[in-house]
XYZ file of C-alpha atoms in Angstrom:
334
model
C -24.883 -79.189 36.731
C -23.905 -78.243 33.191
C -23.606 -80.929 30.508
C -22.890 -80.863 26.784
C -25.366 -82.724 24.569
C -22.977 -82.819 21.602
C -19.463 -82.749 23.132
C -17.967 -84.171 19.918
C -18.267 -80.666 18.426
C -15.268 -79.617 20.542
C -13.034 -81.957 18.514
C -13.101 -79.278 15.804
C -11.261 -76.844 18.087
C -7.803 -77.273 16.411
C -9.255 -77.187 12.877
C -8.160 -73.588 12.016
C -4.593 -74.297 13.192
C -4.459 -77.561 11.243
C -5.620 -75.804 8.086
C -3.072 -73.039 8.598
C -0.275 -75.489 9.399
C -0.811 -78.256 6.873
C -2.908 -76.869 4.032
C -0.584 -76.203 1.090
C -0.102 -72.570 0.156
C -1.493 -71.380 -3.130
C 1.142 -71.425 -5.901
C -0.838 -69.217 -8.255
C -1.389 -65.521 -7.696
C -4.736 -65.694 -9.460
C -7.620 -64.338 -7.403
C -9.307 -67.043 -5.379
C -12.566 -65.061 -5.227
C -14.227 -63.251 -8.093
C -16.606 -60.483 -7.083
C -17.810 -57.343 -8.901
C -16.962 -55.228 -5.844
C -13.433 -56.630 -5.340
C -11.823 -53.326 -6.278
C -13.830 -51.557 -3.576
C -12.488 -54.043 -1.041
C -8.936 -53.440 -2.218
C -9.370 -49.670 -1.977
C -10.797 -49.991 1.515
C -7.854 -52.144 2.586
C -5.406 -49.565 1.241
C -7.149 -46.793 3.188
C -6.717 -48.607 6.494
C -3.611 -47.608 8.482
C -0.885 -50.147 9.078
C -1.490 -52.481 11.983
C 1.029 -52.979 14.744
C 2.091 -56.362 16.077
C -0.018 -55.819 19.198
C -3.073 -55.019 17.080
C -2.653 -58.161 15.003
C -2.234 -60.231 18.162
C -5.438 -58.735 19.608
C -7.389 -59.531 16.442
C -6.046 -63.087 16.407
C -7.067 -63.562 20.037
C -10.562 -62.243 19.256
C -10.915 -64.625 16.308
C -9.835 -67.564 18.462
C -12.426 -66.593 21.086
C -15.142 -66.374 18.420
C -14.239 -69.844 17.139
C -14.263 -71.306 20.657
C -17.637 -69.712 21.450
C -19.190 -71.030 18.247
C -17.995 -74.556 18.986
C -19.254 -74.332 22.564
C -22.671 -73.187 21.324
C -22.799 -76.049 18.802
C -22.051 -78.498 21.640
C -25.433 -77.462 23.158
C -24.626 -76.834 26.844
C -27.564 -77.644 29.153
C -28.085 -76.675 32.788
C -29.773 -79.474 34.765
C -31.541 -78.697 38.031
C -32.118 -80.943 41.013
C -34.358 -84.000 40.445
C -38.062 -83.339 41.063
C -40.343 -86.227 42.016
C -43.948 -85.825 40.930
C -46.719 -86.898 43.317
C -47.583 -90.593 43.198
C -51.244 -89.986 44.040
C -53.582 -88.441 41.508
C -56.040 -88.927 38.687
C -56.105 -88.627 34.923
C -58.855 -86.185 33.951
C -59.839 -84.945 30.537
C -61.888 -81.747 30.400
C -64.125 -81.378 27.343
C -65.469 -77.823 26.930
C -68.117 -76.742 24.441
C -67.121 -73.765 22.232
C -70.206 -73.727 20.013
C -71.979 -70.509 19.083
C -74.629 -70.884 21.806
C -71.927 -70.470 24.467
C -71.956 -66.715 23.763
C -75.466 -66.446 25.286
C -75.251 -63.869 28.079
C -77.355 -65.491 30.773
C -74.668 -65.730 33.474
C -73.365 -63.284 36.049
C -69.689 -63.093 36.962
C -69.362 -60.714 39.876
C -71.864 -57.928 39.290
C -71.716 -58.054 35.503
C -73.638 -60.080 32.964
C -71.368 -62.511 31.117
C -71.618 -65.150 28.433
C -71.544 -68.816 29.322
C -67.958 -69.437 28.257
C -66.662 -66.580 30.453
C -68.477 -68.072 33.436
C -67.051 -71.505 32.678
C -63.530 -70.082 32.424
C -63.819 -68.291 35.763
C -64.860 -71.485 37.547
C -62.613 -73.924 35.674
C -59.525 -71.804 36.353
C -59.861 -72.476 40.096
C -60.732 -76.126 39.501
C -57.594 -76.682 37.401
C -55.311 -75.110 40.016
C -56.752 -77.371 42.725
C -55.786 -80.495 40.789
C -52.095 -80.471 41.711
C -50.794 -84.016 41.490
C -53.300 -84.954 38.776
C -52.766 -85.275 35.052
C -55.146 -82.989 33.190
C -55.932 -82.752 29.498
C -58.156 -80.354 27.548
C -60.527 -81.080 24.660
C -62.302 -78.203 22.893
C -65.251 -79.049 20.679
C -67.749 -77.330 18.440
C -68.515 -78.655 14.969
C -65.417 -80.812 15.530
C -63.444 -81.943 18.550
C -59.784 -81.048 19.048
C -57.237 -82.093 21.660
C -55.929 -78.737 22.852
C -53.614 -80.228 25.501
C -52.721 -83.896 26.186
C -52.633 -85.303 29.703
C -49.966 -83.427 31.641
C -48.953 -82.287 35.113
C -48.416 -78.774 33.724
C -51.581 -77.187 35.121
C -50.406 -73.684 34.249
C -50.394 -74.537 30.545
C -53.842 -76.146 30.802
C -55.176 -72.991 32.442
C -53.607 -70.754 29.795
C -55.022 -72.805 26.926
C -58.440 -72.663 28.552
C -58.329 -68.881 28.945
C -57.191 -68.461 25.330
C -60.107 -70.525 23.981
C -62.685 -68.481 22.069
C -66.209 -69.219 20.907
C -66.212 -70.512 17.344
C -62.633 -71.849 17.420
C -63.968 -75.322 16.624
C -67.109 -74.258 14.737
C -70.550 -73.097 15.821
C -72.263 -76.499 16.097
C -71.936 -79.139 18.826
C -70.199 -82.496 18.286
C -70.669 -84.205 21.652
C -70.147 -87.707 20.257
C -66.873 -86.765 18.581
C -65.592 -85.218 21.829
C -66.313 -88.484 23.667
C -64.645 -90.471 20.872
C -61.502 -88.340 21.114
C -61.446 -88.828 24.879
C -61.706 -92.614 24.429
C -58.694 -92.537 22.131
C -56.644 -90.643 24.721
C -57.784 -92.457 27.872
C -58.021 -96.104 26.865
C -54.287 -96.671 27.401
C -54.394 -95.228 30.922
C -54.852 -97.324 34.111
C -58.448 -98.488 34.494
C -59.376 -96.556 37.638
C -58.133 -93.244 36.285
C -60.149 -92.964 33.089
C -62.338 -89.931 33.735
C -63.898 -87.427 31.335
C -65.729 -84.285 32.462
C -67.847 -83.024 29.575
C -69.497 -79.586 29.676
C -72.003 -78.400 27.099
C -75.025 -76.124 26.764
C -76.811 -77.817 23.862
C -77.521 -80.996 21.964
C -75.456 -83.021 19.525
C -75.829 -81.286 16.136
C -72.603 -82.248 14.344
C -69.943 -84.910 14.115
C -69.927 -88.508 12.952
C -70.272 -90.372 16.272
C -73.717 -90.596 17.951
C -73.295 -89.588 21.625
C -74.985 -92.668 23.119
C -72.989 -95.045 20.908
C -69.810 -93.238 21.924
C -70.877 -93.532 25.564
C -71.287 -97.301 25.195
C -67.785 -97.515 23.729
C -66.488 -95.457 26.644
C -68.191 -97.817 29.099
C -66.596 -100.817 27.350
C -63.210 -99.110 27.713
C -63.782 -98.466 31.422
C -64.023 -94.680 31.017
C -66.247 -92.814 33.467
C -67.956 -89.699 32.087
C -69.418 -86.894 34.190
C -71.622 -84.554 32.155
C -72.529 -80.950 32.967
C -75.361 -79.027 31.350
C -74.764 -75.283 31.624
C -77.185 -72.421 31.041
C -79.858 -70.447 32.886
C -83.473 -71.533 32.726
C -84.864 -68.007 32.627
C -83.655 -64.831 30.963
C -85.556 -61.597 30.579
C -85.316 -59.946 27.187
C -85.665 -56.152 27.232
C -88.542 -54.473 25.491
C -88.725 -51.372 23.290
C -85.602 -49.193 23.498
C -84.278 -51.419 26.299
C -87.147 -50.595 28.648
C -89.411 -53.000 30.529
C -92.291 -52.207 28.167
C -92.727 -55.215 25.927
C -90.110 -57.281 27.751
C -90.532 -61.028 27.918
C -89.065 -63.991 29.729
C -87.552 -66.833 27.750
C -85.739 -70.089 28.429
C -82.219 -69.783 26.935
C -81.517 -73.461 27.662
C -84.390 -74.928 25.676
C -81.922 -76.642 23.311
C -80.059 -78.394 26.138
C -80.465 -82.168 25.702
C -80.496 -83.187 29.370
C -81.903 -86.640 28.621
C -78.908 -87.583 26.464
C -76.426 -86.158 28.972
C -78.029 -88.198 31.743
C -77.872 -91.371 29.662
C -74.206 -90.759 28.847
C -73.377 -90.402 32.536
C -75.456 -93.409 33.588
C -74.021 -95.656 30.872
C -70.440 -94.961 32.024
C -70.941 -94.890 35.789
C -70.676 -91.114 36.024
C -73.078 -88.400 37.133
C -75.040 -85.670 35.405
C -75.001 -82.140 36.850
C -77.054 -79.062 35.998
C -75.371 -75.645 36.305
C -77.757 -72.710 35.979
C -75.263 -70.128 37.251
C -71.567 -69.866 38.166
C -72.251 -70.683 41.829
C -73.861 -73.995 40.929
C -71.035 -74.700 38.495
C -68.459 -74.061 41.228
C -70.322 -76.435 43.580
C -70.295 -79.105 40.885
C -66.531 -78.893 40.429
C -65.996 -78.954 44.192
C -68.049 -82.150 44.262
C -65.962 -83.586 41.441
C -62.893 -82.872 43.568
C -64.066 -85.677 45.852
C -63.435 -88.405 43.257
C -61.319 -91.137 44.868
C -57.604 -90.777 44.007
C -55.828 -93.607 42.197
C -52.238 -94.770 42.314
C -50.113 -93.515 39.457
C -46.580 -94.489 38.681
C -44.262 -91.998 40.334
C -42.223 -89.934 37.882
C -38.986 -88.059 38.381
C -37.592 -85.420 36.086
C -34.808 -82.868 36.127
C -35.569 -79.333 34.942
C -33.252 -78.368 32.113
C -32.333 -75.002 30.616
C -30.520 -74.546 27.323
C -27.440 -72.281 27.542
C -26.244 -72.262 23.915
C -27.360 -68.645 23.420
C -24.752 -67.340 25.882
C -21.582 -68.390 23.967
C -23.350 -67.552 20.713
C -24.147 -64.052 21.982
C -20.539 -63.619 23.134
C -19.234 -64.585 19.678
C -21.634 -62.128 18.053
C -20.593 -59.346 20.442
C -16.881 -59.898 19.766
C -17.592 -59.806 16.019
C -19.401 -56.483 16.393
C -16.506 -55.042 18.408
C -14.022 -56.093 15.721
C -16.154 -54.484 13.022
C -16.544 -51.302 15.088
C -12.790 -51.179 15.699
C -12.073 -51.459 11.968
C -14.643 -48.737 11.195
C -13.127 -46.348 13.738
C -9.612 -47.052 12.418
C -10.750 -46.212 8.887
C -12.306 -42.921 9.991
C -9.137 -41.920 11.809
């Protein structure tokens, strides 16, 4: 169904006729417009051949159509689709993803290739997001600061796109775990009690921000927010030796900065769980386990998809204007 948001604009339809009919004619022959190129206009008008009655009628019709199209565009026509009822069962989940500099450590394997931690997280989270149909999801990205990239929404496609567009260093190279929890509290505290869930993924320790993680966790527990924490990163990584050979190679722990103790305390204080993901397979298992969280009742919502149509009459008016200009140009050349 098509509706006009501003139908009052159509009341201006007779305005040109009213001006022509009732506006008093000018009694002075003095030029109404002063322009340095007026003589060029006059010469151009003299060069044009005389117009027949049919030609003048055609131009008048075209001008009337342009006026009608402009008014229709200003009335903002909208096409409304059939009502869509969103699922009444689901959860409200905020995903907090670490974008600090350590997430570029290449200790993961995606397929047969070595990949950095963020690429592995993206590959697993993309499937997790698409499985959450019927849930409201939101996305927090944090580094030196925490930012709400997407508020809670049923639009999972947008959440997935924002996640794939995230890059290491967007929010700084440090890790503000406490600030990420504080931002989640601000967004979740108004939601129904059973649906306040935050899934926080990081590969390090809190090195930035103003809120201590454990204090933020206590505030989250007071607000009834459950936090599941995930520590990501391999425990062993072999560094190549001289000229990339095995000579002089050594094995190191790339996750030595991961503060597992704090992540465990955050989860325990809020009634959540702590998970350790050393590779993408373990990370995928963790998110499949998180899929088993009990659903909660959400208020059913109904909306009607809407599409703006103002560009169609506006394009028609522009096209008619171009045709009139082209017709005048061709008549001048003839």
